[in-house]
mmCIF file of C-alpha atoms and ligand atoms in Angstrom:
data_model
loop_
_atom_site.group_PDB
_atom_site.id
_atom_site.type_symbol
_atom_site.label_atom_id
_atom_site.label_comp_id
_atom_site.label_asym_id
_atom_site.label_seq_id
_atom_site.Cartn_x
_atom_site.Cartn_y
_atom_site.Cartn_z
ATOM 1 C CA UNK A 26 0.000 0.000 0.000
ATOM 2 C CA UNK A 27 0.933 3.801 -0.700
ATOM 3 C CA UNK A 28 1.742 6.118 1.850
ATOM 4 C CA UNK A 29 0.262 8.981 -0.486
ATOM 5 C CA UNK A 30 -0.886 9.310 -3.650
ATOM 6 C CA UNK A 31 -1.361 12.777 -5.233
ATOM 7 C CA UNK A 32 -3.623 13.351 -8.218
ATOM 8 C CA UNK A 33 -2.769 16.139 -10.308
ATOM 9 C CA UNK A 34 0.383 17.647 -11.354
ATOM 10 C CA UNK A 35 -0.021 21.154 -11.413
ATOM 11 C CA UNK A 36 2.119 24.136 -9.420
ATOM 12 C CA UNK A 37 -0.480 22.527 -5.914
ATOM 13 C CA UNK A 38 0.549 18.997 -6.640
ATOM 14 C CA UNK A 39 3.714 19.000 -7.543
ATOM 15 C CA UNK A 40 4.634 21.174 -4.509
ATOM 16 C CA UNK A 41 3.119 18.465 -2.197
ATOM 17 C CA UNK A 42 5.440 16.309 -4.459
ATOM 18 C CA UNK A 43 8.428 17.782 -3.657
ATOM 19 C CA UNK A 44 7.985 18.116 0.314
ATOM 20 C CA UNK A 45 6.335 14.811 0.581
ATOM 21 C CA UNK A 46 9.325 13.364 -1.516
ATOM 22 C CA UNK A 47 11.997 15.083 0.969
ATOM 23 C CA UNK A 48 9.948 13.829 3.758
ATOM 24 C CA UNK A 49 10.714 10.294 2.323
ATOM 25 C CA UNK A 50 7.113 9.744 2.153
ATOM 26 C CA UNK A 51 7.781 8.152 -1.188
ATOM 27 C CA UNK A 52 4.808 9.784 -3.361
ATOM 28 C CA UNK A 53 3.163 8.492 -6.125
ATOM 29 C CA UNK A 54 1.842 11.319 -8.385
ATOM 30 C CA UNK A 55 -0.530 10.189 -11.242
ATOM 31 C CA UNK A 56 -0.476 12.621 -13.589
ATOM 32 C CA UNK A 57 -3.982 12.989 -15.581
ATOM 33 C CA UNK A 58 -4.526 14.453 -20.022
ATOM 34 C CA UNK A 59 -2.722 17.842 -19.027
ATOM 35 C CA UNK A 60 0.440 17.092 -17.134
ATOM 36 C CA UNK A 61 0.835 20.122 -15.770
ATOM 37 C CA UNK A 62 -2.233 22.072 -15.768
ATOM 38 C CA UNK A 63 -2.935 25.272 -16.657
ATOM 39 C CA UNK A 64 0.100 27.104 -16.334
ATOM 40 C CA UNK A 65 1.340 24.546 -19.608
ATOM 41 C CA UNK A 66 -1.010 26.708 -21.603
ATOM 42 C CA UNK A 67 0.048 30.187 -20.634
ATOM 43 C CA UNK A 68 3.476 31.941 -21.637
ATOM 44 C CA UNK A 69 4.710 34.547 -18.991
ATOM 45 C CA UNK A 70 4.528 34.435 -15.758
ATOM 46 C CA UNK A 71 5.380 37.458 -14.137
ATOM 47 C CA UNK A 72 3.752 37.189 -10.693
ATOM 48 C CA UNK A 73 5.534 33.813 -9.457
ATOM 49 C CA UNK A 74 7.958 35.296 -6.779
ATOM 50 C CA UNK A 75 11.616 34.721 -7.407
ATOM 51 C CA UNK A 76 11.844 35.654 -11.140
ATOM 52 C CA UNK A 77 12.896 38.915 -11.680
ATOM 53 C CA UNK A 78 12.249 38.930 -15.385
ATOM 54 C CA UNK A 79 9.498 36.445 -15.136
ATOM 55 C CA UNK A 80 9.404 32.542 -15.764
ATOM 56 C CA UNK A 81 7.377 30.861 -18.986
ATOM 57 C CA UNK A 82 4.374 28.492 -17.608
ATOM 58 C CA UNK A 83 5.789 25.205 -19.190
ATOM 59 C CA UNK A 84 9.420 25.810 -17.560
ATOM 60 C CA UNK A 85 7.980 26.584 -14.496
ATOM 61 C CA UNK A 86 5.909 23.614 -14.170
ATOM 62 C CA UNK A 87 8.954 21.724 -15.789
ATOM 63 C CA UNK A 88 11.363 22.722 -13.120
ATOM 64 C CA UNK A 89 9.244 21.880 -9.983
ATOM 65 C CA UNK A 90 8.606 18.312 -11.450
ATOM 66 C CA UNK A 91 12.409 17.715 -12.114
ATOM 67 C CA UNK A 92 12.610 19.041 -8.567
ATOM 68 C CA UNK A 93 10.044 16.251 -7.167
ATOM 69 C CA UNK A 94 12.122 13.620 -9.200
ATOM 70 C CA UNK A 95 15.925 14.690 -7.299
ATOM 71 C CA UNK A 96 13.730 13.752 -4.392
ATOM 72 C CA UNK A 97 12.353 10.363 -5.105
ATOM 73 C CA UNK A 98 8.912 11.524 -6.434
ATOM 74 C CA UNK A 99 7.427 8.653 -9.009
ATOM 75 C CA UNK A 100 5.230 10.121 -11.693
ATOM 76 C CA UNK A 101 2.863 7.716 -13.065
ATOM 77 C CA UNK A 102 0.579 8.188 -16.687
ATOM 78 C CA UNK A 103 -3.073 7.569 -16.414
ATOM 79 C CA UNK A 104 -6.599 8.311 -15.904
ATOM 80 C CA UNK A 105 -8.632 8.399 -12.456
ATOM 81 C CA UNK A 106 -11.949 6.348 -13.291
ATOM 82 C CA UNK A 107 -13.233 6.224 -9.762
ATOM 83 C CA UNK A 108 -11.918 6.815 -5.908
ATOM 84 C CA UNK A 109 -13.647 4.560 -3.166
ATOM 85 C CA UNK A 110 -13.476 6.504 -0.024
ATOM 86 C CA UNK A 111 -16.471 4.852 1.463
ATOM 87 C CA UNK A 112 -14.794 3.595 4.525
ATOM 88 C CA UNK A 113 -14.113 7.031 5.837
ATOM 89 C CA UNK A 114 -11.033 5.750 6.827
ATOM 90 C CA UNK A 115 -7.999 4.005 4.981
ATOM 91 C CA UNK A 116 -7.062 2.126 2.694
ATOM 92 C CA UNK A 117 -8.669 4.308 -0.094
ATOM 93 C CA UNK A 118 -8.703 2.757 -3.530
ATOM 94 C CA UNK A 119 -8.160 4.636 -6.701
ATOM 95 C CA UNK A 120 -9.435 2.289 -10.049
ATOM 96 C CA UNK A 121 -7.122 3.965 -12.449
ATOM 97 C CA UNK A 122 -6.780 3.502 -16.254
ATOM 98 C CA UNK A 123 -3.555 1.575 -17.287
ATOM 99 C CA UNK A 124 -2.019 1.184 -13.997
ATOM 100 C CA UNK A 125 -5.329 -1.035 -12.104
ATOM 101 C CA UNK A 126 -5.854 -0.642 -8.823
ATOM 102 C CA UNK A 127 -3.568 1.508 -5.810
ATOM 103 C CA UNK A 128 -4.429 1.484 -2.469
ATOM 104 C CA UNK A 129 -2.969 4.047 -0.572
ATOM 105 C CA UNK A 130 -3.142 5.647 3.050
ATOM 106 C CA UNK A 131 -3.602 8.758 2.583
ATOM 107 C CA UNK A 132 -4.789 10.832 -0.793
ATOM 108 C CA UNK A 133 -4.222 14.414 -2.348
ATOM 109 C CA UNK A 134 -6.357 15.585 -4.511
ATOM 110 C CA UNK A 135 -5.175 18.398 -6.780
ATOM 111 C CA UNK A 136 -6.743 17.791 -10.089
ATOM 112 C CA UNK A 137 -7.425 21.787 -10.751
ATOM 113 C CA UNK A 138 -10.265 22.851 -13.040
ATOM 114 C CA UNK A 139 -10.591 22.603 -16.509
ATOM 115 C CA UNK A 140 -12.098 25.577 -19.054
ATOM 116 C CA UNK A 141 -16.092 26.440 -19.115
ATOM 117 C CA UNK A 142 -18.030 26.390 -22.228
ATOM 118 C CA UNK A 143 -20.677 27.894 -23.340
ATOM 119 C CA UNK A 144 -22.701 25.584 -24.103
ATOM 120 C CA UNK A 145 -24.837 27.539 -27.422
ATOM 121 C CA UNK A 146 -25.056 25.857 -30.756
ATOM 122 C CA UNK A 147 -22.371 24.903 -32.769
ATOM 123 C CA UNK A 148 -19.619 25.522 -29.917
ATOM 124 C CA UNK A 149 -18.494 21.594 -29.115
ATOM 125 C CA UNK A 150 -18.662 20.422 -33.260
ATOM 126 C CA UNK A 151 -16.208 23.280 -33.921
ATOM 127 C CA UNK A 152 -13.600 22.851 -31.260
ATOM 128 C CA UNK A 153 -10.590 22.270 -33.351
ATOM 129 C CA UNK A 154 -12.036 24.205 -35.959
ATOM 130 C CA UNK A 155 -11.788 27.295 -35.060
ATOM 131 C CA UNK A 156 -13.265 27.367 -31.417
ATOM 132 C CA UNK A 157 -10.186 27.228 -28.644
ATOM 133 C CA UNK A 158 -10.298 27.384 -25.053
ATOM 134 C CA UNK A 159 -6.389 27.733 -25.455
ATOM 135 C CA UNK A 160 -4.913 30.979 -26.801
ATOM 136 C CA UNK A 161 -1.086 29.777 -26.197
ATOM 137 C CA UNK A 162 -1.697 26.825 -27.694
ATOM 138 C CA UNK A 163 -3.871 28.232 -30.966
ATOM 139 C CA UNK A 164 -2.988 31.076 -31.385
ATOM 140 C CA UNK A 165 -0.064 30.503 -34.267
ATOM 141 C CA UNK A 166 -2.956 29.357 -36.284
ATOM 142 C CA UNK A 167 -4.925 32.206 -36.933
ATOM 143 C CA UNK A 168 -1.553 34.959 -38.276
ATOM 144 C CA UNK A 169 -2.999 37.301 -40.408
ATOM 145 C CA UNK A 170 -6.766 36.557 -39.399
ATOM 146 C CA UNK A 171 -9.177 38.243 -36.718
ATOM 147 C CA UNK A 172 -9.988 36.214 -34.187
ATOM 148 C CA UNK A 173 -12.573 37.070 -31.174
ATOM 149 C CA UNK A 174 -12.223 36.210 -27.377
ATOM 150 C CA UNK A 175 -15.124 35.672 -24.993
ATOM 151 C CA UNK A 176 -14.947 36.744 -21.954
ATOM 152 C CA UNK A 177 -13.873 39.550 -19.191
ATOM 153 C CA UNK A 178 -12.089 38.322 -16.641
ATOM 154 C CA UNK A 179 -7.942 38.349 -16.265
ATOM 155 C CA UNK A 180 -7.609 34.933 -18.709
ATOM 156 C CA UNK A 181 -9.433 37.440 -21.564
ATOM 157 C CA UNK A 182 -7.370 40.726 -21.484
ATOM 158 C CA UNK A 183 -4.040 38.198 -21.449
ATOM 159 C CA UNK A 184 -5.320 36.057 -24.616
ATOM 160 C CA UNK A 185 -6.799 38.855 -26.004
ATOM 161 C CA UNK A 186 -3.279 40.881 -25.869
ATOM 162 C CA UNK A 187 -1.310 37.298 -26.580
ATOM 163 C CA UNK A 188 -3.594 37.059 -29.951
ATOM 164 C CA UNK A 189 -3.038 40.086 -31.142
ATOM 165 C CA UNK A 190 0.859 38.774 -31.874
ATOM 166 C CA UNK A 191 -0.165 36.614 -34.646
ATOM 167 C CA UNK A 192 -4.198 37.757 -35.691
ATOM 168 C CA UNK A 193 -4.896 41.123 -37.707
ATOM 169 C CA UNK A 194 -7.709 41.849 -35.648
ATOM 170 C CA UNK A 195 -8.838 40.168 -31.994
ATOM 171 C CA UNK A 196 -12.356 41.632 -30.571
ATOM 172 C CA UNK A 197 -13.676 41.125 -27.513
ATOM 173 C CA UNK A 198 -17.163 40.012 -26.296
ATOM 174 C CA UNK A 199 -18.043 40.483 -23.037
ATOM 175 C CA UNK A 200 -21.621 40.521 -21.509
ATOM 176 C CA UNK A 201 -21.541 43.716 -18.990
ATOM 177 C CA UNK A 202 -20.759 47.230 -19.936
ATOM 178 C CA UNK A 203 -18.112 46.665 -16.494
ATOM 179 C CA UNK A 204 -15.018 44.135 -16.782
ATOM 180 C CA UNK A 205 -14.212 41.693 -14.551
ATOM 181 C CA UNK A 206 -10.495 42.200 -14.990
ATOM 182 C CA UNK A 207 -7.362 43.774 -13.011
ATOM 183 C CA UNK A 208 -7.273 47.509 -13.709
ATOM 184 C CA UNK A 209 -3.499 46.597 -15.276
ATOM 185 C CA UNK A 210 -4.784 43.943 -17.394
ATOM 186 C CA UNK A 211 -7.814 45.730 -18.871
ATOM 187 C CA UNK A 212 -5.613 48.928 -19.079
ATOM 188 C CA UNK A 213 -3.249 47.028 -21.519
ATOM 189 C CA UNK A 214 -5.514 45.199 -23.783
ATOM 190 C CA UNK A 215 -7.445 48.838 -23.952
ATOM 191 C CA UNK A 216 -4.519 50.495 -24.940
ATOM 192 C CA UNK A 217 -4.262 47.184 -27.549
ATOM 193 C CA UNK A 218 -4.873 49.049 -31.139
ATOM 194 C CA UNK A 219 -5.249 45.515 -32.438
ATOM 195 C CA UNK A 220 -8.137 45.170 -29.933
ATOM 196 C CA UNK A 221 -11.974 45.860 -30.786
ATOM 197 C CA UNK A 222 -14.839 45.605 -28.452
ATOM 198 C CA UNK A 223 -18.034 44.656 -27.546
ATOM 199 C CA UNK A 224 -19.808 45.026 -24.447
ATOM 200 C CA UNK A 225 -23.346 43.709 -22.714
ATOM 201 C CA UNK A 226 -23.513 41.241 -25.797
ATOM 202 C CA UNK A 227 -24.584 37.557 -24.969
ATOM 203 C CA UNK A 228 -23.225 35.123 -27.262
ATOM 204 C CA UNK A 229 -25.660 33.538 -29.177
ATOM 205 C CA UNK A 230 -24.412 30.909 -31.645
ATOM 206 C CA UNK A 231 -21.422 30.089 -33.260
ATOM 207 C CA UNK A 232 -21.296 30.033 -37.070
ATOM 208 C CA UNK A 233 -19.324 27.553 -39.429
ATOM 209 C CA UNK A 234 -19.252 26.531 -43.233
ATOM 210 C CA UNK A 235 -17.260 23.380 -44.551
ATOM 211 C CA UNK A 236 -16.003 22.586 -40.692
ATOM 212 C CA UNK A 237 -14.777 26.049 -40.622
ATOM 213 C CA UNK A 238 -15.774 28.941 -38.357
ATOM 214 C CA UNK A 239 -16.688 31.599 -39.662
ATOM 215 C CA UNK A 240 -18.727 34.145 -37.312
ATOM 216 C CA UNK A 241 -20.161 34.877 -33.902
ATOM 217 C CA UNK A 242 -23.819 35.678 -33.742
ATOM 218 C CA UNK A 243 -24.335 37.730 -30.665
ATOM 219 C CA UNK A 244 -27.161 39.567 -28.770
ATOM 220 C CA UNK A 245 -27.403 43.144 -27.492
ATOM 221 C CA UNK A 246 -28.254 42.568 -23.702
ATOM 222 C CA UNK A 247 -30.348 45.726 -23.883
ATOM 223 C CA UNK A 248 -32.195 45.918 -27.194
ATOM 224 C CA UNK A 249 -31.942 42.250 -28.102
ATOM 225 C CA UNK A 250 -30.930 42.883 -30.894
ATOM 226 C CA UNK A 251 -28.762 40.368 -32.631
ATOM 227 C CA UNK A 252 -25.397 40.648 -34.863
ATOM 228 C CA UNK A 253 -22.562 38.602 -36.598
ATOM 229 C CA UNK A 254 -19.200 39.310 -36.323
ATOM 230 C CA UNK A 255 -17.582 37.484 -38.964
ATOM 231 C CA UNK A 256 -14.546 35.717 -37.503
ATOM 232 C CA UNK A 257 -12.279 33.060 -38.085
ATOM 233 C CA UNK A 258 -11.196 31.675 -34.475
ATOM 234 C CA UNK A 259 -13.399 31.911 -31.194
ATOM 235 C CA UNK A 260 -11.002 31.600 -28.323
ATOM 236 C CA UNK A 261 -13.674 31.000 -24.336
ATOM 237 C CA UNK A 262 -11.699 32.515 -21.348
ATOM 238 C CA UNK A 263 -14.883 32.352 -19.584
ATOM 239 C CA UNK A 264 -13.575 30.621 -16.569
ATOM 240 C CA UNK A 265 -12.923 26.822 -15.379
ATOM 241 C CA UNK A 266 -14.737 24.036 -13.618
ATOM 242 C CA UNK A 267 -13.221 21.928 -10.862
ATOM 243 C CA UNK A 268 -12.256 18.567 -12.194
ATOM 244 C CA UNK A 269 -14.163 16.521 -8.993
ATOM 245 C CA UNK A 270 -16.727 14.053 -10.912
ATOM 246 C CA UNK A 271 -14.286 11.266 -10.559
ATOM 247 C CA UNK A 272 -14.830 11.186 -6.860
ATOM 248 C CA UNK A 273 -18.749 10.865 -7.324
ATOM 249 C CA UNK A 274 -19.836 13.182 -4.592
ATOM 250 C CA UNK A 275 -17.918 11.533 -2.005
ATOM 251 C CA UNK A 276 -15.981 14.453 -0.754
ATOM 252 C CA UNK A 277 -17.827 17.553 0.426
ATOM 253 C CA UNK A 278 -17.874 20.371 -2.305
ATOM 254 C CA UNK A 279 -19.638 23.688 -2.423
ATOM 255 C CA UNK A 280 -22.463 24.638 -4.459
ATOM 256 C CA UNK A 281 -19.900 25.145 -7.769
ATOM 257 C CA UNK A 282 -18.226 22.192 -7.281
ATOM 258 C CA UNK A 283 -15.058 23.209 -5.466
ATOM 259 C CA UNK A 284 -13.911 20.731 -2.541
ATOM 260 C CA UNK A 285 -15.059 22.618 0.653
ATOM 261 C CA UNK A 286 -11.619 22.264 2.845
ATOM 262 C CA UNK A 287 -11.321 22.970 6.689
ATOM 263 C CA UNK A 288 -9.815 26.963 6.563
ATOM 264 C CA UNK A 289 -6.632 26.963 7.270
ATOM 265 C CA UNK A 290 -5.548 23.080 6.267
ATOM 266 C CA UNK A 291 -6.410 20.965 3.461
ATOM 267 C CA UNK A 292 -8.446 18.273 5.390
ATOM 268 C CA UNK A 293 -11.271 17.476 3.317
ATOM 269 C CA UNK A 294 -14.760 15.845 4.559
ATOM 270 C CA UNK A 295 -12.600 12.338 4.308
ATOM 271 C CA UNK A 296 -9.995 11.622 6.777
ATOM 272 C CA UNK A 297 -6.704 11.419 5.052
ATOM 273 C CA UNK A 298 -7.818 12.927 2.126
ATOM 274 C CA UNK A 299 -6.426 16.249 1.412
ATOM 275 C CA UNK A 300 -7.175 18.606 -1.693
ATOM 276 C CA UNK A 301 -4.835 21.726 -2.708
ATOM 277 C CA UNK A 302 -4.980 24.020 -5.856
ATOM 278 C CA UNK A 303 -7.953 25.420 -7.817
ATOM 279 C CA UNK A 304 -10.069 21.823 -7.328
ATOM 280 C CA UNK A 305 -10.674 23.809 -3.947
ATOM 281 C CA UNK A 306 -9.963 27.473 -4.467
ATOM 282 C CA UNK A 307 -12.614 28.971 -6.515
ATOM 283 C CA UNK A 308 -11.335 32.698 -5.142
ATOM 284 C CA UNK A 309 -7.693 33.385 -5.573
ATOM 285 C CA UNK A 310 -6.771 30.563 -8.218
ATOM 286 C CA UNK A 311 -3.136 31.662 -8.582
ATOM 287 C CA UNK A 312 -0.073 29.691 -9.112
ATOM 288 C CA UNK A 313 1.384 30.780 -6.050
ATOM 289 C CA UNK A 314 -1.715 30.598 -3.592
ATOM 290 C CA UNK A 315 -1.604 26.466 -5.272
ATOM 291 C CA UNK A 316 1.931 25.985 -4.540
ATOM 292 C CA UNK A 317 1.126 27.347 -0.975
ATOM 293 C CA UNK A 318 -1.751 25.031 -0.522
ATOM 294 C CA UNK A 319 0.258 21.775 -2.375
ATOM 295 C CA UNK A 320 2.827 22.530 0.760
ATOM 296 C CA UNK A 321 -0.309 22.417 3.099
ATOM 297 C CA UNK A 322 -1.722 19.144 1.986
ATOM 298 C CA UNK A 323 2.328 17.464 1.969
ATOM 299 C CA UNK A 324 2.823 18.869 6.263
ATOM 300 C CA UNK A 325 -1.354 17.603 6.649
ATOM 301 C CA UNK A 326 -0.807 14.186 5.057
ATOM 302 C CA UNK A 327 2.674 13.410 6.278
ATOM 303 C CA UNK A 328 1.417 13.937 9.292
ATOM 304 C CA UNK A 329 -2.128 11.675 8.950
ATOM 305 C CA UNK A 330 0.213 8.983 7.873
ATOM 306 C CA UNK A 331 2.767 9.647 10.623
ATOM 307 C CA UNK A 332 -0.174 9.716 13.071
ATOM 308 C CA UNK A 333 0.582 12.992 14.425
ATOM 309 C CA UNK A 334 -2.467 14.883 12.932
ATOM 310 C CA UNK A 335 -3.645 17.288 15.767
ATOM 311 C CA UNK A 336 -6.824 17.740 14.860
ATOM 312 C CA UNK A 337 -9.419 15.536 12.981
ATOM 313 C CA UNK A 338 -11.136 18.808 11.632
ATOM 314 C CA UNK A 339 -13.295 16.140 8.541
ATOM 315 C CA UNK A 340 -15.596 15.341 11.382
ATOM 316 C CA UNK A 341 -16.668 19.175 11.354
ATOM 317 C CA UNK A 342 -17.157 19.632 7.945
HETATM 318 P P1 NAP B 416 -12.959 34.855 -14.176
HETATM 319 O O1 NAP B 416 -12.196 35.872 -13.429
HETATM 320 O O2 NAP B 416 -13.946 34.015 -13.470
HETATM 321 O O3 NAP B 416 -13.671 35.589 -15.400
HETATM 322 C C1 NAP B 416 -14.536 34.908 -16.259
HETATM 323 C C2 NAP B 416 -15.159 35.893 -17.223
HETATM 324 O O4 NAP B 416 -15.999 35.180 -18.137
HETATM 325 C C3 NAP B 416 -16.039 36.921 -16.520
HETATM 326 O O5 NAP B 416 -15.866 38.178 -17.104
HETATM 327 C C4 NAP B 416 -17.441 36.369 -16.726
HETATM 328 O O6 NAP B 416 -18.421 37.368 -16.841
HETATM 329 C C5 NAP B 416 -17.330 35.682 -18.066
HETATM 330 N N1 NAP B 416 -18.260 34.545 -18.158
HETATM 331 C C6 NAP B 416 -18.400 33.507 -17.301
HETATM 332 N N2 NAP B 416 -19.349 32.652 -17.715
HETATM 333 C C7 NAP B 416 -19.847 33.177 -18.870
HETATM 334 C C8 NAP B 416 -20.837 32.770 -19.769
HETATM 335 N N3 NAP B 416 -21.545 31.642 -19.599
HETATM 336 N N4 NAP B 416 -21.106 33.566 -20.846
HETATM 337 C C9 NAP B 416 -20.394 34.704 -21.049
HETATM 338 N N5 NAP B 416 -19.430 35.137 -20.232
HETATM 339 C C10 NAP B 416 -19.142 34.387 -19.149
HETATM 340 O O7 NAP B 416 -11.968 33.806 -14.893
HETATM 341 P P2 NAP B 416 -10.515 34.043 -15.497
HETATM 342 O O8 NAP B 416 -10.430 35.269 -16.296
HETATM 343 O O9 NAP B 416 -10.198 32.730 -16.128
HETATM 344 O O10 NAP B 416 -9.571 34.232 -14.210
HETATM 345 C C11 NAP B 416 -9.559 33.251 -13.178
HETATM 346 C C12 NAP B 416 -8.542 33.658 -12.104
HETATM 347 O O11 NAP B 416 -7.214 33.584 -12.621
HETATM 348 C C13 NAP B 416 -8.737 35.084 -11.621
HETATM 349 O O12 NAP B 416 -8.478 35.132 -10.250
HETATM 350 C C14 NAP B 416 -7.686 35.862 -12.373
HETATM 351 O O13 NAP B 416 -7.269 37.014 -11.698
HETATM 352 C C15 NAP B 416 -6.563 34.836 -12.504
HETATM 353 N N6 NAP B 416 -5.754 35.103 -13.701
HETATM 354 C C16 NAP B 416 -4.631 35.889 -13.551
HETATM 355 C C17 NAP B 416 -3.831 36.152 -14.645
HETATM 356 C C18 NAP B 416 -2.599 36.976 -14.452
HETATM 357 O O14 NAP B 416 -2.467 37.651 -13.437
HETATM 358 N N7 NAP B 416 -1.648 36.965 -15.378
HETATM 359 C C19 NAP B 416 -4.177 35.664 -15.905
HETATM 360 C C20 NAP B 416 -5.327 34.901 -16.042
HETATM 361 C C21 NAP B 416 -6.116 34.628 -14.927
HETATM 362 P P3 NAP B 416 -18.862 38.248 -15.549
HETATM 363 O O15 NAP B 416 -17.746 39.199 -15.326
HETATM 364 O O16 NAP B 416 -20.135 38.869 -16.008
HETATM 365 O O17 NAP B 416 -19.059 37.262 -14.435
#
């Protein structure tokens, strides 16, 4: 049986990797379609502290897993189908694609949260054809071409402004007159020439001929009256989802779907299971707040396993 296993290898789990690793806990980390979440799709980071000039996502992510590794960690491929934590107490058992069953002590969870969609017509057929939830990863396709991004929020302005690098023209459809977005962000993609707007529109429908985008039809939020905007990419930044539905319900969450954690420790509703990273932080969501809860849940498990947890805070959830 494992000591710990820790699902999820973004900046939360692979920071649990690497103190759970020095703590010779011997970690198992399976590592799920994205190895390394979200920060593998962005390109500067200029907020992690330590890097003057800033740090690229994929490095980042690249150099705290080659850190977990000088330490011992084991990083395993494959795909969570189902958790049972019905004991309440362990061993837990993880059924996991390619790799069977692992039965483990104690269990991170630090899976993150994966982009929201829209969910209008002609949105899921046209993902790869012109619909993106992944600017960094997209974007080269559309040089020359105008592309539009949905949304208001931080993950907007920053596509919006990283588009605008390779498309002639990138507008912007957002459905209040206000943005949701860090007076610094919004002030650069405003300042954007490249960068067109549209405010208190409601996207409608997305538009496509021959598997090929090829508009936006959107809706005034005050007159309801409806336009196209003829486009060639549609890139969401809408916000994510917390990736929970392999644990079917069995861990506390809140009404979104984030893991409700005891404040100020990781301890989930299950004792011995912990949960760092977005999967449980639906307000700060940064790479750094993850990192600081992926330390948490390494100290909180070590010590479930050690049996030197002070308090069994699950009971209160
Ligand atoms: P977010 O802050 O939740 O913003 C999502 C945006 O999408 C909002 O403007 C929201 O509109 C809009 N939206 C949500 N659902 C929609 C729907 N069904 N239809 C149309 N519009 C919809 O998400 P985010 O921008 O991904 O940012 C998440 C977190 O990461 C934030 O804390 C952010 O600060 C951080 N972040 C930081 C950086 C950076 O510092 N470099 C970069 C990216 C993200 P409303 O405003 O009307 O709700």
């Amino acid at each position: 049986m494992r000591k710990v296993v820790i699902l999820g290898t973004g900046p939360a789990g692979l920071t649990a990797a690497i103190y759970l690793a020095r703590a010779d806990m011997q970690p198992l980390i399976i590592e799920g379609s994205q190895p390394g979440g979200q920060l593998t799709m962005t390109t500067e980071v200029e907020n992690f502290p330590g890097f003057i000039e800033g740090v690229m996502g994929p490095e980042l992510m690249d150099n705290m897993r080659k850190q977990a590794e000088r330490f011992g960690a084991e990083f395993k491929r494959g795909w969570v189908n189902s958790v049972d934590l019905s004991n309440g107490k362990p061993p837990y058992r993880l059924q996991v694609e390619g790799l069977g069953e692992i039965e483990t002590q104690s269990l991170i969870i630090s899976t993150g949260a994966s982009a929201k969609m829209l969910n209008i017509p002609g949105e899921k057929e046209n993902i790869g054809r012109g619909v993106s939830t992944c600017a960094t990863c997209d974007g080269f396709f559309f040089r020359g071409k105008k592309v539009v991004v949905i949304g208001g929020g931080d993950s907007a302005m920053e596509e919006a402004n990283f588009l605008t690098k390779f498309a002639s023209e990138v507008h912007i459809v957002h459905r209040r007159e206000t943005l949701r977005a860090s007076k610094i962000m919004q002030n650069r993609a405003k300042q954007n020439e490249k960068i067109t707007w549209s405010l208190n529109k409601t996207p409608i429908e997305v538009l496509a001929k021959e598997n090929k985008v090829t508009g936006l039809k959107i809706k005034d939020n005050e007159t309801g009256e409806e336009e196209i905007i003829e486009t060639d990419g549609i890139f969401l930044a809408i916000g994510h989802l917390p990736s929970t539905a392999f644990l079917n319900q069995q861990v506390k969450t809140d009404q979104t779907g984030y893991i409700s954690v005891k404040p100020g420790s990781t301890q989930t509703s299950v004792t011995g299971v912990f949960a760092c990273g977005d999967v449980q932080d639906s307000k700060y969501r940064q790479a750094i707040t993850a990192a600081g809860t992926g330390c948490m849940a390494a100290l909180d498990a070590e010590r479930f396993v050690e049996g030197n947890a002070v308090h069994d805070w699950s009971q209160s959830l």
